PDB file of C-alpha atoms and ligand atoms in Angstrom:
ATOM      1  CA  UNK A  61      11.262 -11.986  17.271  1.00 84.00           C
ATOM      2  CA  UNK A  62      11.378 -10.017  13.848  1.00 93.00           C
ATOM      3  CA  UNK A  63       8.425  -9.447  12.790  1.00 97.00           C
ATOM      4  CA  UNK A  64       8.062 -10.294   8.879  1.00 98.00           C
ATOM      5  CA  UNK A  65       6.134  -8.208   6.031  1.00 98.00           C
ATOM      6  CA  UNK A  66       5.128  -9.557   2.758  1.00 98.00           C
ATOM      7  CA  UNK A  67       4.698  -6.986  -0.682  1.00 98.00           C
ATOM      8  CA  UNK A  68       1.924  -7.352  -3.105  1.00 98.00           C
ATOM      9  CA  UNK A  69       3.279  -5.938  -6.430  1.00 98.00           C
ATOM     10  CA  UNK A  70       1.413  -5.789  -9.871  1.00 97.00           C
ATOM     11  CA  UNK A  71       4.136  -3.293 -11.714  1.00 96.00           C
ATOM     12  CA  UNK A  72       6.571  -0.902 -11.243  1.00 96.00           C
ATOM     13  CA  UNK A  73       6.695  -1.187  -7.623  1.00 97.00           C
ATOM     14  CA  UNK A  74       8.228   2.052  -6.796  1.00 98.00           C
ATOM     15  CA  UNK A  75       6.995   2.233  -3.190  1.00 98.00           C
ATOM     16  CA  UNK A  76       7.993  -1.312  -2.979  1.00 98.00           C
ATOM     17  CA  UNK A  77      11.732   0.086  -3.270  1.00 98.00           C
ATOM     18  CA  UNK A  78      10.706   2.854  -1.089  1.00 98.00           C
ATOM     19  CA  UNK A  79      10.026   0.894   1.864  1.00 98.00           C
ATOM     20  CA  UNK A  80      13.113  -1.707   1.171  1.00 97.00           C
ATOM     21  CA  UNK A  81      15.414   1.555   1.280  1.00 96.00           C
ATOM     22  CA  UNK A  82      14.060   2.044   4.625  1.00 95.00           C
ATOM     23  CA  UNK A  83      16.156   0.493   8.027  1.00 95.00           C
ATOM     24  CA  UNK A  84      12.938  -0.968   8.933  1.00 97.00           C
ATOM     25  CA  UNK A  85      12.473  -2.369  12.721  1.00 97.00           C
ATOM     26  CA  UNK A  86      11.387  -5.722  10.485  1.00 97.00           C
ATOM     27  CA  UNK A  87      12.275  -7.931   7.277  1.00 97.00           C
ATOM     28  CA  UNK A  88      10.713  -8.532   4.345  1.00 98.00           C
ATOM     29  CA  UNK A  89       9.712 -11.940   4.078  1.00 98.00           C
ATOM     30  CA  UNK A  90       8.860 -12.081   0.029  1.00 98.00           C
ATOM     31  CA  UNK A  91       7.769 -10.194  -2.673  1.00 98.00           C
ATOM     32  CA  UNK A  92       4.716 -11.307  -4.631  1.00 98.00           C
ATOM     33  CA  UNK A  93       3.368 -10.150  -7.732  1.00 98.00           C
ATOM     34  CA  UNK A  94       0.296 -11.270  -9.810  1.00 98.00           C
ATOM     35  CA  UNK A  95       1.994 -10.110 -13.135  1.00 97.00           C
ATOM     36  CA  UNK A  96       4.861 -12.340 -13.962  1.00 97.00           C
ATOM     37  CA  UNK A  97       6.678  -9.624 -15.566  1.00 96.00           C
ATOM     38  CA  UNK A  98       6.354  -6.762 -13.037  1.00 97.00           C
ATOM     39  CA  UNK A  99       9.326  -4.679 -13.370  1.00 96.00           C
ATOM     40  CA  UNK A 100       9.776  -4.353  -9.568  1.00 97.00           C
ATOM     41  CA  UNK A 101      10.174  -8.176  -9.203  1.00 98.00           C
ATOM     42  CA  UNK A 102      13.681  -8.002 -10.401  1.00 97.00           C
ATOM     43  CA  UNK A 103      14.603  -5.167  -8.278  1.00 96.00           C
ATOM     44  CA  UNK A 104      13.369  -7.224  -5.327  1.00 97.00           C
ATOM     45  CA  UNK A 105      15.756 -10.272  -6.457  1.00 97.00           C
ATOM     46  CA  UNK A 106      18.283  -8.042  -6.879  1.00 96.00           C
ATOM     47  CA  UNK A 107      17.757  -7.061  -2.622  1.00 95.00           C
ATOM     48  CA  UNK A 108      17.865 -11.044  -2.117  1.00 97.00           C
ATOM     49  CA  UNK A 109      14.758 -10.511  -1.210  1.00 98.00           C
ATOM     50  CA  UNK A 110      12.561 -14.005  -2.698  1.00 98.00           C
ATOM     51  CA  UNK A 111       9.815 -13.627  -5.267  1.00 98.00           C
ATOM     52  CA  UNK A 112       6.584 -15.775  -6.043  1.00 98.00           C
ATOM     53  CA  UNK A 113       3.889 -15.207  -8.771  1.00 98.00           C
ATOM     54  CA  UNK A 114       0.635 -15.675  -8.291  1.00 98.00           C
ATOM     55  CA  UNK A 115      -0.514 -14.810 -11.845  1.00 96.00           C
ATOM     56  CA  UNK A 116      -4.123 -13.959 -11.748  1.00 96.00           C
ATOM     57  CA  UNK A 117      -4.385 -15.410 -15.136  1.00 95.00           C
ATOM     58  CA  UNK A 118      -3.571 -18.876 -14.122  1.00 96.00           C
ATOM     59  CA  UNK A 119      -6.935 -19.154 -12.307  1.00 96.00           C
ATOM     60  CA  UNK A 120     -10.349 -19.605 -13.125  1.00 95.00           C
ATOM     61  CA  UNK A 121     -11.775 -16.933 -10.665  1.00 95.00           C
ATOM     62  CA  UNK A 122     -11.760 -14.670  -8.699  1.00 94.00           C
ATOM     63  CA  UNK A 123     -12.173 -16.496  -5.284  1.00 96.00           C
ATOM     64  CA  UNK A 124      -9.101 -19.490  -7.345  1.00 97.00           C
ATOM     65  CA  UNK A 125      -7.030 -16.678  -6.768  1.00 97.00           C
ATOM     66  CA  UNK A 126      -7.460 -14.725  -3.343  1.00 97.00           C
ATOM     67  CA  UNK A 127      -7.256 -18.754  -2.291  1.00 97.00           C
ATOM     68  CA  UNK A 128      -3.768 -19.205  -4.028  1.00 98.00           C
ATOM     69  CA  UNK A 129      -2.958 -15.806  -3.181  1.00 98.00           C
ATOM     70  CA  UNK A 130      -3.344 -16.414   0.088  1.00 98.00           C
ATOM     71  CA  UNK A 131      -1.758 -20.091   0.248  1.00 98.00           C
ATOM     72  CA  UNK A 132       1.589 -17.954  -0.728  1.00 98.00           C
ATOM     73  CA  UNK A 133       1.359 -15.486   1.499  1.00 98.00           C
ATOM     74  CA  UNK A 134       0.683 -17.613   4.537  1.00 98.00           C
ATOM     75  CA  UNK A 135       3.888 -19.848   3.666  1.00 98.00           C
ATOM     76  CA  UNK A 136       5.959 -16.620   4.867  1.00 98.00           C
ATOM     77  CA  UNK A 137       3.618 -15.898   8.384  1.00 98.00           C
ATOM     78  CA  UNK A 138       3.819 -12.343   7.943  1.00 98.00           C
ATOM     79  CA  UNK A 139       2.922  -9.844  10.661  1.00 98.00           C
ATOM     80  CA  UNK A 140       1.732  -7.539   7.431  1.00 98.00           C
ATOM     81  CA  UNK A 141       0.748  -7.339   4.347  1.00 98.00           C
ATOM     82  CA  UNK A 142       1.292  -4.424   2.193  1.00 98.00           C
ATOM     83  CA  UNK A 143      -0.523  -3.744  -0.719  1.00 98.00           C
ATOM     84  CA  UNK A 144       1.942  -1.399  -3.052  1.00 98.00           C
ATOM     85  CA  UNK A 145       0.349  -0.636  -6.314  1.00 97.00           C
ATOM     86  CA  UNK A 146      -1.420  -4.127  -6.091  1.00 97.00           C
ATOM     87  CA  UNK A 147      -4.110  -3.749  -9.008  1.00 94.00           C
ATOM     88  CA  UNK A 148      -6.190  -6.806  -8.491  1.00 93.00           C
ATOM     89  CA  UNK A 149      -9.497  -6.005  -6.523  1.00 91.00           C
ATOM     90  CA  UNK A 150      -9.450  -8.713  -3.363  1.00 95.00           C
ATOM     91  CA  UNK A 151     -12.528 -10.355  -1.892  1.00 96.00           C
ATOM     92  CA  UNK A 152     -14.320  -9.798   1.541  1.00 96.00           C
ATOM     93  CA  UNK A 153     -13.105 -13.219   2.396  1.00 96.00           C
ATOM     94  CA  UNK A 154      -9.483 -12.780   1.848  1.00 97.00           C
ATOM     95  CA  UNK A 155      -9.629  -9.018   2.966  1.00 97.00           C
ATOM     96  CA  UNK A 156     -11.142 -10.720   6.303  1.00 96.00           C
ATOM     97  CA  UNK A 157      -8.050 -12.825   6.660  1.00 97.00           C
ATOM     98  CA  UNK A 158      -5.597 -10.459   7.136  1.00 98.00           C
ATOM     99  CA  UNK A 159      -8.055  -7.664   8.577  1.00 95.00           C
ATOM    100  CA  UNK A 160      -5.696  -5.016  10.883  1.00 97.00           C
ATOM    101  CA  UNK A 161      -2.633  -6.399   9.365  1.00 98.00           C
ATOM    102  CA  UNK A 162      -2.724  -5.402   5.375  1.00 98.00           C
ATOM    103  CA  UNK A 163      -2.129  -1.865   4.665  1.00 98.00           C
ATOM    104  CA  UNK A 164      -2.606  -0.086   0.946  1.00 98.00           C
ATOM    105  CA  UNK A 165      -1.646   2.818  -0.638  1.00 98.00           C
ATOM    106  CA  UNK A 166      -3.760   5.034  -2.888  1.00 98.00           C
ATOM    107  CA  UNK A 167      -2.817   8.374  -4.724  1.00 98.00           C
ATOM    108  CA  UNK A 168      -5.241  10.375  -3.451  1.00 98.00           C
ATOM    109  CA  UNK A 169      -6.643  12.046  -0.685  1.00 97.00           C
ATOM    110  CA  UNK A 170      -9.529   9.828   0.085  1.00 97.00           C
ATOM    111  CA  UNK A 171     -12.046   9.686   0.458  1.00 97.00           C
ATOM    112  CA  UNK A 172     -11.707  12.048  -2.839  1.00 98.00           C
ATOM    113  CA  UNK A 173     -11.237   9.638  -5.863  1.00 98.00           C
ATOM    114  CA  UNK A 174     -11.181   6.088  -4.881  1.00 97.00           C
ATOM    115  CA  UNK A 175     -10.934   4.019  -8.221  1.00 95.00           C
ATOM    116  CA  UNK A 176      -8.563   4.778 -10.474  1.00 96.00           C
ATOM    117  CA  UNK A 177      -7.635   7.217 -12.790  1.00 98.00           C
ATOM    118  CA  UNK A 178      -7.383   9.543  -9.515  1.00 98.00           C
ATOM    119  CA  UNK A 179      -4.869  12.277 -11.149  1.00 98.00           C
ATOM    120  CA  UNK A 180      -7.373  12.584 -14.318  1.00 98.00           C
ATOM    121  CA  UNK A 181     -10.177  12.555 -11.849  1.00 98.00           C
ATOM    122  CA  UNK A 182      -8.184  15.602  -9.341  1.00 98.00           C
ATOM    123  CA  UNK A 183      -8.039  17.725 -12.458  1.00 98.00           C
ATOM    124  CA  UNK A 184     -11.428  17.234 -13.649  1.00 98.00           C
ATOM    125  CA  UNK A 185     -12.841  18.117 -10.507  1.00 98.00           C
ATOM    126  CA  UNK A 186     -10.213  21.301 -10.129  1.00 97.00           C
ATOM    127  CA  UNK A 187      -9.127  20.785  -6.571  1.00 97.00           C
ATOM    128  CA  UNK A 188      -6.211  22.658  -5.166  1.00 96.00           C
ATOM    129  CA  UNK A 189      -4.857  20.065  -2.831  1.00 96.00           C
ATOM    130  CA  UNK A 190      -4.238  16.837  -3.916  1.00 97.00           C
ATOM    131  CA  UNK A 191      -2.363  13.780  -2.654  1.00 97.00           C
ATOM    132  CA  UNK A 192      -2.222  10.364  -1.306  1.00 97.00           C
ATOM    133  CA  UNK A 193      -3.760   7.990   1.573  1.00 96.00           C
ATOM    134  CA  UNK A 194      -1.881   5.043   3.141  1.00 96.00           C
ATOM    135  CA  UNK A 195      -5.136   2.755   5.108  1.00 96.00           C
ATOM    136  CA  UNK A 196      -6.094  -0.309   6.476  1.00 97.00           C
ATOM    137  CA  UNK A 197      -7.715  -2.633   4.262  1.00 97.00           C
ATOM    138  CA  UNK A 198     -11.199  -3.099   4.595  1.00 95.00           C
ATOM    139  CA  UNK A 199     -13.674  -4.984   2.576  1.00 92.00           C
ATOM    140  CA  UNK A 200     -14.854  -1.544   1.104  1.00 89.00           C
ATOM    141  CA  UNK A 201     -12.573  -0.495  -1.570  1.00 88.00           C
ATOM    142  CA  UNK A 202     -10.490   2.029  -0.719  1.00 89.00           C
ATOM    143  CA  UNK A 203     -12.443   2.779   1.913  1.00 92.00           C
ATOM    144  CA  UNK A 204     -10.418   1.257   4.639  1.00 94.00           C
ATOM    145  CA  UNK A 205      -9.353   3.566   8.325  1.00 95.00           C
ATOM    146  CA  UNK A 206      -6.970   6.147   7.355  1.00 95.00           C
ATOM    147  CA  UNK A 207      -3.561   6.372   8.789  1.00 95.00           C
ATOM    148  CA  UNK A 208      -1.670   8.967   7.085  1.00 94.00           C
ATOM    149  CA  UNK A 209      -1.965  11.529   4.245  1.00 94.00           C
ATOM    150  CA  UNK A 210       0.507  13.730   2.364  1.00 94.00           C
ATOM    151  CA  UNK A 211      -0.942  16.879   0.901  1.00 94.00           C
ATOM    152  CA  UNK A 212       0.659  18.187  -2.448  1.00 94.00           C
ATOM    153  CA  UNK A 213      -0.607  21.626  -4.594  1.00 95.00           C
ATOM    154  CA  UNK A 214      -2.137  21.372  -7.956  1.00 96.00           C
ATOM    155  CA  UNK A 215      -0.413  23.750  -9.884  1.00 96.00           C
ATOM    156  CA  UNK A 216      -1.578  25.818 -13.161  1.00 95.00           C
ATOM    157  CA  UNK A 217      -0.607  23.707 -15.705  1.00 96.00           C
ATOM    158  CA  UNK A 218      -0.096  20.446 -14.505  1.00 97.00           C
ATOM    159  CA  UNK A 219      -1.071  17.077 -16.198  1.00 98.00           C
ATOM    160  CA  UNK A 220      -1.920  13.999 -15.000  1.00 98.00           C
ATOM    161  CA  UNK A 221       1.741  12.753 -15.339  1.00 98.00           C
ATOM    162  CA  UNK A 222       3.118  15.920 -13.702  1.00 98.00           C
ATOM    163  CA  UNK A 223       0.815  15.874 -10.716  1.00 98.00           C
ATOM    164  CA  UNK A 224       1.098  11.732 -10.670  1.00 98.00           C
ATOM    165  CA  UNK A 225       4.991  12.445 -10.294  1.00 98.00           C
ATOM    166  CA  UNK A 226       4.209  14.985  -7.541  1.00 97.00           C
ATOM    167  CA  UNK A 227       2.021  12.901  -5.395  1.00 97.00           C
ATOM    168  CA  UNK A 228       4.267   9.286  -6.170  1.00 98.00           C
ATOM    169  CA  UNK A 229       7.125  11.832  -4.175  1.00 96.00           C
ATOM    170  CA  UNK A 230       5.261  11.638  -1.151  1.00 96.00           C
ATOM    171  CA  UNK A 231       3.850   8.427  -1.507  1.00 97.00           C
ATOM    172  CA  UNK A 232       7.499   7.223  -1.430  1.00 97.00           C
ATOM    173  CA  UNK A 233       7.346   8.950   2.349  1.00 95.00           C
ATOM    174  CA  UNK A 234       4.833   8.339   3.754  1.00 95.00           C
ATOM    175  CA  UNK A 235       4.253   4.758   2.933  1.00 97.00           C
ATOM    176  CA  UNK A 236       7.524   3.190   4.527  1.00 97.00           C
ATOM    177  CA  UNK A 237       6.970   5.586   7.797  1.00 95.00           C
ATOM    178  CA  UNK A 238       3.047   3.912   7.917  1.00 96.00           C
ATOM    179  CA  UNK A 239       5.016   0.215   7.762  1.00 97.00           C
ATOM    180  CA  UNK A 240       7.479   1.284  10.151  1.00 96.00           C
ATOM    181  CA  UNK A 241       5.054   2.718  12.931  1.00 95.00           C
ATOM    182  CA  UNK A 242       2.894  -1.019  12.301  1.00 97.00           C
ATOM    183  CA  UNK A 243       6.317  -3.341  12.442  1.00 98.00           C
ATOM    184  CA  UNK A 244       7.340  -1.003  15.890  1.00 96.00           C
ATOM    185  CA  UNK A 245       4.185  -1.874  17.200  1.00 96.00           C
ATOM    186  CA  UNK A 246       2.819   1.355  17.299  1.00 94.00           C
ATOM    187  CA  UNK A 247       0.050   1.337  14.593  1.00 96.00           C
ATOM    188  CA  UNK A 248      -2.672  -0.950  14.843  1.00 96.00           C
ATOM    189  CA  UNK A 249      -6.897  -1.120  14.288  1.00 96.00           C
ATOM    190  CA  UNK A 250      -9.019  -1.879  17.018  1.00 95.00           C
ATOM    191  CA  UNK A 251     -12.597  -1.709  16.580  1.00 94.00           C
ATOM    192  CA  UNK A 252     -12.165  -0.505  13.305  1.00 93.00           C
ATOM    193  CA  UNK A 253     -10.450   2.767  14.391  1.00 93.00           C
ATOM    194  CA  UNK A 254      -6.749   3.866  13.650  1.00 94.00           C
ATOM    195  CA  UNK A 255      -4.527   3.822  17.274  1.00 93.00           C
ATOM    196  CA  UNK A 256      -1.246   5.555  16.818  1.00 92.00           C
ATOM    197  CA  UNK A 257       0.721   5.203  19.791  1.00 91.00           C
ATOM    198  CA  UNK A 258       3.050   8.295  20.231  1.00 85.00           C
ATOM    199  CA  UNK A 259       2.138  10.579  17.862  1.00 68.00           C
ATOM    200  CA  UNK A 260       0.123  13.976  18.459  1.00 59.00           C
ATOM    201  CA  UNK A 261      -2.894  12.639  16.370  1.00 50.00           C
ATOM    202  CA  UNK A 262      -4.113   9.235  16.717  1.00 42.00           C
ATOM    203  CA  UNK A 263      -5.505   9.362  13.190  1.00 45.00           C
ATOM    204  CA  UNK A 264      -5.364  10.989  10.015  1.00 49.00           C
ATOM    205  CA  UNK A 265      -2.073  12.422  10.459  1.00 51.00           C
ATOM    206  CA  UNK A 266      -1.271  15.030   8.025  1.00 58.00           C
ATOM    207  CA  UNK A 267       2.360  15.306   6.696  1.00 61.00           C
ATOM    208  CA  UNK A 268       2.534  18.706   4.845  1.00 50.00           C
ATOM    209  CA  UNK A 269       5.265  19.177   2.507  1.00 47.00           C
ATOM    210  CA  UNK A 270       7.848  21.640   2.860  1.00 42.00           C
ATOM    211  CA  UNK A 271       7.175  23.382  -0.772  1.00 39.00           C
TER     212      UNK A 271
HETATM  213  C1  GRF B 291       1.025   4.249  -6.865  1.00 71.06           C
HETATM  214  O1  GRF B 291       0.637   5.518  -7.294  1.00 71.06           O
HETATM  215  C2  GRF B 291       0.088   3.732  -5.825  1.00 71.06           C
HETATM  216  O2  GRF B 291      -0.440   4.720  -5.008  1.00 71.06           O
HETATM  217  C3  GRF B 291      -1.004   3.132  -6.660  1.00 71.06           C
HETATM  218  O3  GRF B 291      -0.374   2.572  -7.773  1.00 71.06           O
HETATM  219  C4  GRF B 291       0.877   3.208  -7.976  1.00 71.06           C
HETATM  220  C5  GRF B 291       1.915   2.138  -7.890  1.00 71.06           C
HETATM  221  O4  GRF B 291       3.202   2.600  -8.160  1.00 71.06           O
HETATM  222  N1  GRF B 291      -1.778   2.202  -5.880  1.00 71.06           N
HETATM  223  P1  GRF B 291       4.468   1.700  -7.837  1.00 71.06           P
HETATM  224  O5  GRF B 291       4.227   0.338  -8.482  1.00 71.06           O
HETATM  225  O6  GRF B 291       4.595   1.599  -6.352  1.00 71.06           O
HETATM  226  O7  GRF B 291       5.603   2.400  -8.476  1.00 71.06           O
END
């Protein structure tokens, strides 16, 4: 059967469009975005690809909304979840629910600069390397297992919106080949440990860029 995958989007959604460019070994089931404005909702309808908000505002609290947010999501029976520039913080409880099946992307190396603000933060701190982290979800915030990282340079001279651009470039890689290895059945958690089936590392892998 083809396996289905579901997109959290709060914005742009940029890797959103990464991943849809992608022949992936699944389909994508919806797009759903807590901002009923997000620019990459239109992009999405544009794919025939259906879009629901769940607009964060709409609800009293917190746990209101994972509960909606949830209801949505489960109408589509996804295989995963994939958090792409999803700014809402989730509970444990929802987090739970879709535990070894919802992956996230964050634009840093982590466990360097969870939060946000991470190219400010990079800069501030002077590192070299920089980058991003695709992981499981965990109830930890950005915290989860790590299964792949792209490495950039920080260059003399760069600002946040130079290094940002930098980083989003590799993001835009590594994220849909992360979705791809979990929809071929290759990627998967088990006892809270990345297993990559067929690669030389299990976990961590590191994809270097060329320049
Ligand atoms: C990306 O940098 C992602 O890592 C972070 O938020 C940004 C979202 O960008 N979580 P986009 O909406 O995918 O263009």
């Amino acid at each position: 059967m083809t396996k289905r995958y579901v997109v959290l989007i709060s914005g742009r959604g940029s890797n959103m469009e990464a991943i849809l460019a992608v022949d992936l070994p699944g389909r994508c089931a919806a797009v759903i975005s807590n901002r009923p404005h997000a620019a990459g909702l239109a992009f999405a309808a544009g794919r025939g690809v259906p879009t629901t908000v769940v607009d964060h505002k709409q609800h009293a609290d917190r746990a209101a909304f994972d509960a909606a947010l949830a209801a949505e999501i489960d109408r589509y029976e996804p295989d995963l979840v994939i958090l792409a520039g999803f700014m809402r913080v989730l509970g444990d409880d929802f987090v739970r629910r879709y535990e070894g099946r919802m992956l996230n992307i964050h634009p840093s190396l982590l466990p360097s600069f969870p939060g946000l603000k991470t190219h400010e933060a990079a800069l501030a701190a002077g590192v070299r390397v920089h980058g991003a982290t695709v992981h499981f979800v965990t109830p930890s915030l950005d915290a989860g297992p790590i299964v792949v990282q792209a490495a950039v340079p920080v260059l003399a001279g760069d600002t946040p919106e130079t290094l940002a651009a930098r980083v989003l470039e590799q993001e835009h890689v590594i994220y849909p080949q992360a979705v791809c290895w979990f929809l071929e059945g290759r990627l998967r958690l088990t006892d809270g440990r990345v297993r990559l089936d067929g690669e030389k590392a299990a976990a961590g892998v590191l994809r270097v860029p060329t320049e």
